Amino acid sequence: MALKPDVSALGANESPASSADSTLAEAEAEADFGSTAGNGGAGSGPTAQERKCGTKSNKGPVAGDACDNDLDMLPTSLTPLHYDIRLHPDLLSGQLCGSVAIDAVATSSFRTITLHAKTIDIQLATVYVDGVVLASIEAHNVHYNEEMETAQLCLPSEVLLPSTCSQLNVQLIISFAGRISDSMYGLYRSKTRNRHGQPAHMLVTQFQAKCARMAFPCWDEPAIKAEFTLTLTVPSEFTALSNMPVTHSVDHGKLKTVYFRRSPRMSTYLLAIVAGELDYIEAISYSGPKTDSGDARQPVPCRIYTPPADIDKVQFSLDTAVRVLEMLANMFNYEYPLPKLDLVAVPELEAGGMENWGLVLFRTVRLFITKQTSLWIRQKAVYVISHELSHQWFGNLVTMAWWDDLWLNEGFATWIGIYITDKLYPEWKRWDHFVIEDRQAALSADSLRSSHPIQVTIKGSADIDQVFDSITYYKGCSLIRMLSAHLGIDIFMAGVRAYLYKHAYSTATTKDLWQSLETASAIDVGRMMHSWTAHVGYPVLTVDDSLDDCQLQLRQNRYLNSGKPTQEEDQTVWWIPLGLVTSDTPAAHEILHQRTGTIEIPQNARWFKLNHRNAGLYRVCYSRTALKRLSLAIRTKELCTVDIVGILNDMVALVTSGYLRTSTMLDMVSSFAAAAESYVVWQILGYFLESLLLTWADHSDQLHLQVRELARSLFAPKAAALGWTHAANEDPLVARLRAIAIPRAAWAGDSAVISHACELFTEFYLNPDIKPFHHDFTASVFEIAVRHGSDINYERIREMYESSQRWHLSEDHRMAALGAMACTKSEDLMKQTLEYALSDHVLPQDLNIVIGFMVSSHPHSKYVVWQWFCANYQQVVDRLGECSALLGHVVGSVIGEFANESMAQEIEQWFGSKRTAAFDRTIPQSLEFIRVRNAWYQRDKDDAALWFSKYR
């Protein structure tokens, strides 16, 4: 699934961009698959522990059908091989009726059959053993466990496994009734518009991670793979889609029944359904099996489906999907496994994308790319498409055995998404952006005491959704990046290919990946990476250069945002690639695998830097002397952009945690700014000053003004020099810098930028057909006009949001208009906007856009949001769903911007009486961030005040 960590506005799990874009993104086959045994050998079922470990045995467990007490897994007596599912959903009434015939095998004796079922009422279940009816179980004899989300069928007598055979063939035929959800999980209704432009609904599924059980009774665990045949009855005007192509359909009046081809073995969470009034465009991707000559691949039809009015918005996305699918097939040297690929733009989708095999779903903003779309959103679209399509192999073909190895799916997909984006558009320098955003998201989250290992224990259902976070996605990606850099990309990909071939149509664990990489590299990868995946946190490398001009003394300790760790917290010793580069020597690939070590540098080296190109997942704490030398190297442009960014990021973090004083960072700001030619450096400078302002805002009005003055001195001249016009054939990264400098200058109070932006907004409002500024500035112009303009601009931006077609707004700019409404300085309009966000004008998935913008728009706005949230908490829960991952994102946004202990205590006390299982990781993490900021202020308030007194 594409990105669910942190504050998500446009796509769950997507990293923020910059300035206005930053808040917006924070707050957004018929084929012979062989026999079942040949596709991974499901003939005998794995035990719960074996499912978790990705292995299986022919020996079944002792009879007994209690769910696994340790991991909340189902009993292992029966294993499904094939589901024949027939569904008839009624979109008007919200009712679902259906049946499922499940072919299974029993590998041990059993008296009961336990399946997952949630909001499902089983009406009749008939059990066959070796073709003979054993029992018919009526509704009143079905026992449900709401906490475990299971249904248990009790048989009249125990079914014994004969000594003469290893398994029995069992078939269950179950008729059931259910409900179509209005939340964005399970089988649900998404708002859309029909062919005549009228409000309508489409049918959508979101089964990851544990919601297939809401559509039909099943074994809803990733390791219990089976084949699926689907039959769907829908209105006759609907287009019906699933993982596999349609074989035929039968019309009967206003309805039709659509029959789909049988799928290969896959996990239940990957089964997908979409039905509604849809149009499509199509292209061919040459990503199928290799031709007989072996020098080309067979064609695979690739389509994008949208609501009818939007079909002209997805040509760029279709072209991208075709190119990406072909690249992936060649990179993996493994054909795309299904006979077709459909991408669907869904108006209401919890995540930015969902990788269902052969039917990949996206939020509309991720596929609707037009000439009006900003460069940043275009880049995000390429990345998200690449991320989701890589899952067709890494996650779908080979699936993690249990959710504690989710990082195998999401960490790798994040890495490959960035890798492919960089290959397709090298001028975007996507890895530079990774260092300032994605890698930083991982380092920030993993610097908390409340963090978790990348391989985290998952016991119950409530744990699963919460590990779709920065650790899983971005730490996972960072470790893949570090490992691939150390092994070399060719060796690394050779290991990945071997892993895919070995575990195709089955499941795997982290250990399985390491074994394939070890075979390819002849390096003990498992031992090397164990500390990174099995233990929480990451190291800070302290460098002592005072004893010897030619030798550096190194020491590694766990890095914590709240300060130095206790002895108990500092037990892990990591394998660290040092990546030492100096003024006189290229990068050296030495390793530190002990607590302390030494490394030599040339005697006359003018500077040195560790962690070349930030390939390693750690921070470096230099002495003041070393920092002064690096400052000079930055000014003389001797360091590459990624290395400059690494120094800057580490300094910001080390200041926050107390390793360095705030004045040390402020001393370096001018050096970074003077040498900065890349937008990424300016973006981090803006983040640092915004973080400083956020931390001091509740304590010191004077420092608040001084920080803005410093920011203005940096960004106003840069904005003036760059201007508002993109030159023809201009480097896209210069355009990105312009799009960062202008809103930052306005944020700092530059009157020239503010005045011009407000003039541009008024001109555009009055003349909708003539846009007087480049589309890259749309979000900034909207935000500045509302933040600094009169209340009439607020009313105008709401009108533009509600009637976006009149102003020809792309989907991302429509969302920018919504976010801009939240930037009003009027407390009354803030409250009005928050109420508006709960109305039918705003989709539930977009609530966090409003909250994400508002909490950071003005110093007092986060208090307005908190008071509103407390008063309307139940309405928010009802709107999003108590188990929705979006609820956790909203909670994190609401409480995450405070910086004083009194608010930490108030938040802690308020949530003490609430059910927080769906976001019980979010609260301690947010509270820890609040206390880190408070400690930073208390520690450095005099230091910062002294620096600014001299600066003035």
PDB file of N, CA and C in Angstrom, residues 894-948:
ATOM      1  N   VAL A 894      -3.512  16.483  14.957  1.00  0.00           N
ATOM      2  CA  VAL A 894      -4.134  17.359  15.944  1.00  0.00           C
ATOM      3  C   VAL A 894      -3.186  17.653  17.106  1.00  0.00           C
ATOM      4  N   ILE A 895      -2.491  16.639  17.582  1.00  0.00           N
ATOM      5  CA  ILE A 895      -1.696  16.828  18.816  1.00  0.00           C
ATOM      6  C   ILE A 895      -0.206  17.002  18.559  1.00  0.00           C
ATOM      7  N   GLY A 896       0.226  16.851  17.323  1.00  0.00           N
ATOM      8  CA  GLY A 896       1.657  16.739  17.066  1.00  0.00           C
ATOM      9  C   GLY A 896       2.449  18.028  17.015  1.00  0.00           C
ATOM     10  N   GLU A 897       1.784  19.209  17.033  1.00  0.00           N
ATOM     11  CA  GLU A 897       2.497  20.466  16.846  1.00  0.00           C
ATOM     12  C   GLU A 897       2.784  21.219  18.139  1.00  0.00           C
ATOM     13  N   PHE A 898       2.325  20.711  19.267  1.00  0.00           N
ATOM     14  CA  PHE A 898       2.536  21.427  20.530  1.00  0.00           C
ATOM     15  C   PHE A 898       3.982  21.296  20.993  1.00  0.00           C
ATOM     16  N   ALA A 899       4.365  22.177  21.919  1.00  0.00           N
ATOM     17  CA  ALA A 899       5.766  22.190  22.344  1.00  0.00           C
ATOM     18  C   ALA A 899       5.923  22.554  23.820  1.00  0.00           C
ATOM     19  N   ASN A 900       4.898  22.285  24.635  1.00  0.00           N
ATOM     20  CA  ASN A 900       5.040  22.586  26.063  1.00  0.00           C
ATOM     21  C   ASN A 900       4.467  21.461  26.905  1.00  0.00           C
ATOM     22  N   GLU A 901       4.988  21.305  28.087  1.00  0.00           N
ATOM     23  CA  GLU A 901       4.662  20.190  28.960  1.00  0.00           C
ATOM     24  C   GLU A 901       3.206  20.223  29.408  1.00  0.00           C
ATOM     25  N   SER A 902       2.654  21.404  29.621  1.00  0.00           N
ATOM     26  CA  SER A 902       1.267  21.474  30.077  1.00  0.00           C
ATOM     27  C   SER A 902       0.314  20.861  29.062  1.00  0.00           C
ATOM     28  N   MET A 903       0.579  21.092  27.771  1.00  0.00           N
ATOM     29  CA  MET A 903      -0.276  20.483  26.748  1.00  0.00           C
ATOM     30  C   MET A 903      -0.056  18.981  26.675  1.00  0.00           C
ATOM     31  N   ALA A 904       1.169  18.531  26.883  1.00  0.00           N
ATOM     32  CA  ALA A 904       1.431  17.091  26.887  1.00  0.00           C
ATOM     33  C   ALA A 904       0.601  16.411  27.979  1.00  0.00           C
ATOM     34  N   GLN A 905       0.558  17.025  29.145  1.00  0.00           N
ATOM     35  CA  GLN A 905      -0.209  16.445  30.241  1.00  0.00           C
ATOM     36  C   GLN A 905      -1.706  16.490  29.963  1.00  0.00           C
ATOM     37  N   GLU A 906      -2.176  17.588  29.360  1.00  0.00           N
ATOM     38  CA  GLU A 906      -3.602  17.695  29.043  1.00  0.00           C
ATOM     39  C   GLU A 906      -4.005  16.638  28.022  1.00  0.00           C
ATOM     40  N   ILE A 907      -3.190  16.441  27.012  1.00  0.00           N
ATOM     41  CA  ILE A 907      -3.481  15.444  25.980  1.00  0.00           C
ATOM     42  C   ILE A 907      -3.482  14.043  26.577  1.00  0.00           C
ATOM     43  N   GLU A 908      -2.487  13.770  27.409  1.00  0.00           N
ATOM     44  CA  GLU A 908      -2.370  12.456  28.048  1.00  0.00           C
ATOM     45  C   GLU A 908      -3.605  12.153  28.880  1.00  0.00           C
ATOM     46  N   GLN A 909      -4.045  13.143  29.633  1.00  0.00           N
ATOM     47  CA  GLN A 909      -5.206  12.953  30.498  1.00  0.00           C
ATOM     48  C   GLN A 909      -6.483  12.786  29.672  1.00  0.00           C
ATOM     49  N   TRP A 910      -6.618  13.554  28.612  1.00  0.00           N
ATOM     50  CA  TRP A 910      -7.852  13.499  27.821  1.00  0.00           C
ATOM     51  C   TRP A 910      -8.013  12.145  27.148  1.00  0.00           C
ATOM     52  N   PHE A 911      -6.942  11.621  26.569  1.00  0.00           N
ATOM     53  CA  PHE A 911      -7.039  10.334  25.886  1.00  0.00           C
ATOM     54  C   PHE A 911      -7.094   9.168  26.861  1.00  0.00           C
ATOM     55  N   GLY A 912      -6.829   9.419  28.142  1.00  0.00           N
ATOM     56  CA  GLY A 912      -6.831   8.342  29.127  1.00  0.00           C
ATOM     57  C   GLY A 912      -8.161   7.633  29.250  1.00  0.00           C
ATOM     58  N   SER A 913      -9.232   8.313  28.919  1.00  0.00           N
ATOM     59  CA  SER A 913     -10.568   7.714  29.049  1.00  0.00           C
ATOM     60  C   SER A 913     -11.134   7.250  27.710  1.00  0.00           C
ATOM     61  N   LYS A 914     -10.328   7.280  26.655  1.00  0.00           N
ATOM     62  CA  LYS A 914     -10.811   6.939  25.318  1.00  0.00           C
ATOM     63  C   LYS A 914     -10.266   5.578  24.873  1.00  0.00           C
ATOM     64  N   ARG A 915     -10.997   4.948  23.946  1.00  0.00           N
ATOM     65  CA  ARG A 915     -10.512   3.715  23.320  1.00  0.00           C
ATOM     66  C   ARG A 915      -9.515   4.103  22.240  1.00  0.00           C
ATOM     67  N   THR A 916      -8.272   3.718  22.422  1.00  0.00           N
ATOM     68  CA  THR A 916      -7.211   4.183  21.527  1.00  0.00           C
ATOM     69  C   THR A 916      -6.456   3.046  20.858  1.00  0.00           C
ATOM     70  N   ALA A 917      -7.050   1.854  20.817  1.00  0.00           N
ATOM     71  CA  ALA A 917      -6.323   0.702  20.281  1.00  0.00           C
ATOM     72  C   ALA A 917      -5.872   0.931  18.845  1.00  0.00           C
ATOM     73  N   ALA A 918      -6.671   1.679  18.058  1.00  0.00           N
ATOM     74  CA  ALA A 918      -6.345   1.876  16.647  1.00  0.00           C
ATOM     75  C   ALA A 918      -5.197   2.855  16.441  1.00  0.00           C
ATOM     76  N   PHE A 919      -4.838   3.615  17.486  1.00  0.00           N
ATOM     77  CA  PHE A 919      -3.744   4.586  17.337  1.00  0.00           C
ATOM     78  C   PHE A 919      -2.918   4.698  18.613  1.00  0.00           C
ATOM     79  N   ASP A 920      -2.759   3.564  19.316  1.00  0.00           N
ATOM     80  CA  ASP A 920      -2.034   3.639  20.585  1.00  0.00           C
ATOM     81  C   ASP A 920      -0.524   3.760  20.412  1.00  0.00           C
ATOM     82  N   ARG A 921      -0.017   3.697  19.181  1.00  0.00           N
ATOM     83  CA  ARG A 921       1.380   4.065  18.942  1.00  0.00           C
ATOM     84  C   ARG A 921       1.493   5.563  18.678  1.00  0.00           C
ATOM     85  N   THR A 922       0.483   6.137  18.055  1.00  0.00           N
ATOM     86  CA  THR A 922       0.530   7.548  17.677  1.00  0.00           C
ATOM     87  C   THR A 922       0.624   8.454  18.890  1.00  0.00           C
ATOM     88  N   ILE A 923      -0.144   8.169  19.923  1.00  0.00           N
ATOM     89  CA  ILE A 923      -0.195   9.067  21.081  1.00  0.00           C
ATOM     90  C   ILE A 923       1.145   9.152  21.799  1.00  0.00           C
ATOM     91  N   PRO A 924       1.773   8.037  22.203  1.00  0.00           N
ATOM     92  CA  PRO A 924       3.077   8.175  22.878  1.00  0.00           C
ATOM     93  C   PRO A 924       4.143   8.814  21.991  1.00  0.00           C
ATOM     94  N   GLN A 925       4.103   8.535  20.686  1.00  0.00           N
ATOM     95  CA  GLN A 925       5.078   9.153  19.799  1.00  0.00           C
ATOM     96  C   GLN A 925       4.886  10.665  19.744  1.00  0.00           C
ATOM     97  N   SER A 926       3.638  11.109  19.638  1.00  0.00           N
ATOM     98  CA  SER A 926       3.357  12.542  19.585  1.00  0.00           C
ATOM     99  C   SER A 926       3.725  13.217  20.904  1.00  0.00           C
ATOM    100  N   LEU A 927       3.393  12.580  22.019  1.00  0.00           N
ATOM    101  CA  LEU A 927       3.747  13.147  23.323  1.00  0.00           C
ATOM    102  C   LEU A 927       5.256  13.260  23.481  1.00  0.00           C
ATOM    103  N   GLU A 928       5.984  12.275  22.972  1.00  0.00           N
ATOM    104  CA  GLU A 928       7.434  12.328  23.064  1.00  0.00           C
ATOM    105  C   GLU A 928       7.992  13.492  22.253  1.00  0.00           C
ATOM    106  N   PHE A 929       7.444  13.719  21.059  1.00  0.00           N
ATOM    107  CA  PHE A 929       7.879  14.853  20.252  1.00  0.00           C
ATOM    108  C   PHE A 929       7.604  16.172  20.968  1.00  0.00           C
ATOM    109  N   ILE A 930       6.440  16.298  21.605  1.00  0.00           N
ATOM    110  CA  ILE A 930       6.111  17.517  22.344  1.00  0.00           C
ATOM    111  C   ILE A 930       7.147  17.770  23.431  1.00  0.00           C
ATOM    112  N   ARG A 931       7.497  16.722  24.152  1.00  0.00           N
ATOM    113  CA  ARG A 931       8.441  16.877  25.275  1.00  0.00           C
ATOM    114  C   ARG A 931       9.865  17.108  24.783  1.00  0.00           C
ATOM    115  N   VAL A 932      10.190  16.563  23.621  1.00  0.00           N
ATOM    116  CA  VAL A 932      11.503  16.854  23.028  1.00  0.00           C
ATOM    117  C   VAL A 932      11.614  18.337  22.702  1.00  0.00           C
ATOM    118  N   ARG A 933      10.569  18.901  22.101  1.00  0.00           N
ATOM    119  CA  ARG A 933      10.596  20.332  21.773  1.00  0.00           C
ATOM    120  C   ARG A 933      10.670  21.188  23.032  1.00  0.00           C
ATOM    121  N   ASN A 934       9.911  20.796  24.039  1.00  0.00           N
ATOM    122  CA  ASN A 934       9.943  21.560  25.286  1.00  0.00           C
ATOM    123  C   ASN A 934      11.332  21.525  25.920  1.00  0.00           C
ATOM    124  N   ALA A 935      11.955  20.352  25.915  1.00  0.00           N
ATOM    125  CA  ALA A 935      13.306  20.227  26.473  1.00  0.00           C
ATOM    126  C   ALA A 935      14.304  21.054  25.673  1.00  0.00           C
ATOM    127  N   TRP A 936      14.138  21.077  24.358  1.00  0.00           N
ATOM    128  CA  TRP A 936      15.018  21.889  23.503  1.00  0.00           C
ATOM    129  C   TRP A 936      14.915  23.360  23.904  1.00  0.00           C
ATOM    130  N   TYR A 937      13.690  23.833  24.062  1.00  0.00           N
ATOM    131  CA  TYR A 937      13.519  25.240  24.446  1.00  0.00           C
ATOM    132  C   TYR A 937      14.151  25.514  25.808  1.00  0.00           C
ATOM    133  N   GLN A 938      13.844  24.691  26.794  1.00  0.00           N
ATOM    134  CA  GLN A 938      14.364  24.926  28.142  1.00  0.00           C
ATOM    135  C   GLN A 938      15.892  24.890  28.168  1.00  0.00           C
ATOM    136  N   ARG A 939      16.469  24.031  27.362  1.00  0.00           N
ATOM    137  CA  ARG A 939      17.921  23.865  27.341  1.00  0.00           C
ATOM    138  C   ARG A 939      18.631  25.016  26.629  1.00  0.00           C
ATOM    139  N   ASP A 940      18.032  25.497  25.525  1.00  0.00           N
ATOM    140  CA  ASP A 940      18.754  26.421  24.641  1.00  0.00           C
ATOM    141  C   ASP A 940      18.123  27.807  24.534  1.00  0.00           C
ATOM    142  N   LYS A 941      17.176  28.129  25.392  1.00  0.00           N
ATOM    143  CA  LYS A 941      16.513  29.430  25.262  1.00  0.00           C
ATOM    144  C   LYS A 941      17.497  30.585  25.434  1.00  0.00           C
ATOM    145  N   ASP A 942      18.409  30.481  26.388  1.00  0.00           N
ATOM    146  CA  ASP A 942      19.381  31.560  26.585  1.00  0.00           C
ATOM    147  C   ASP A 942      20.422  31.570  25.477  1.00  0.00           C
ATOM    148  N   ASP A 943      20.831  30.400  25.041  1.00  0.00           N
ATOM    149  CA  ASP A 943      21.814  30.293  23.959  1.00  0.00           C
ATOM    150  C   ASP A 943      21.273  30.936  22.680  1.00  0.00           C
ATOM    151  N   ALA A 944      20.025  30.626  22.340  1.00  0.00           N
ATOM    152  CA  ALA A 944      19.426  31.199  21.131  1.00  0.00           C
ATOM    153  C   ALA A 944      19.214  32.698  21.275  1.00  0.00           C
ATOM    154  N   ALA A 945      18.756  33.129  22.459  1.00  0.00           N
ATOM    155  CA  ALA A 945      18.537  34.566  22.678  1.00  0.00           C
ATOM    156  C   ALA A 945      19.837  35.341  22.523  1.00  0.00           C
ATOM    157  N   LEU A 946      20.935  34.792  23.039  1.00  0.00           N
ATOM    158  CA  LEU A 946      22.232  35.458  22.922  1.00  0.00           C
ATOM    159  C   LEU A 946      22.663  35.552  21.466  1.00  0.00           C
ATOM    160  N   TRP A 947      22.465  34.479  20.720  1.00  0.00           N
ATOM    161  CA  TRP A 947      22.865  34.492  19.303  1.00  0.00           C
ATOM    162  C   TRP A 947      22.083  35.551  18.544  1.00  0.00           C
ATOM    163  N   PHE A 948      20.776  35.604  18.764  1.00  0.00           N
ATOM    164  CA  PHE A 948      19.955  36.569  18.029  1.00  0.00           C
ATOM    165  C   PHE A 948      20.249  38.003  18.454  1.00  0.00           C
TER     166      PHE A 948
END
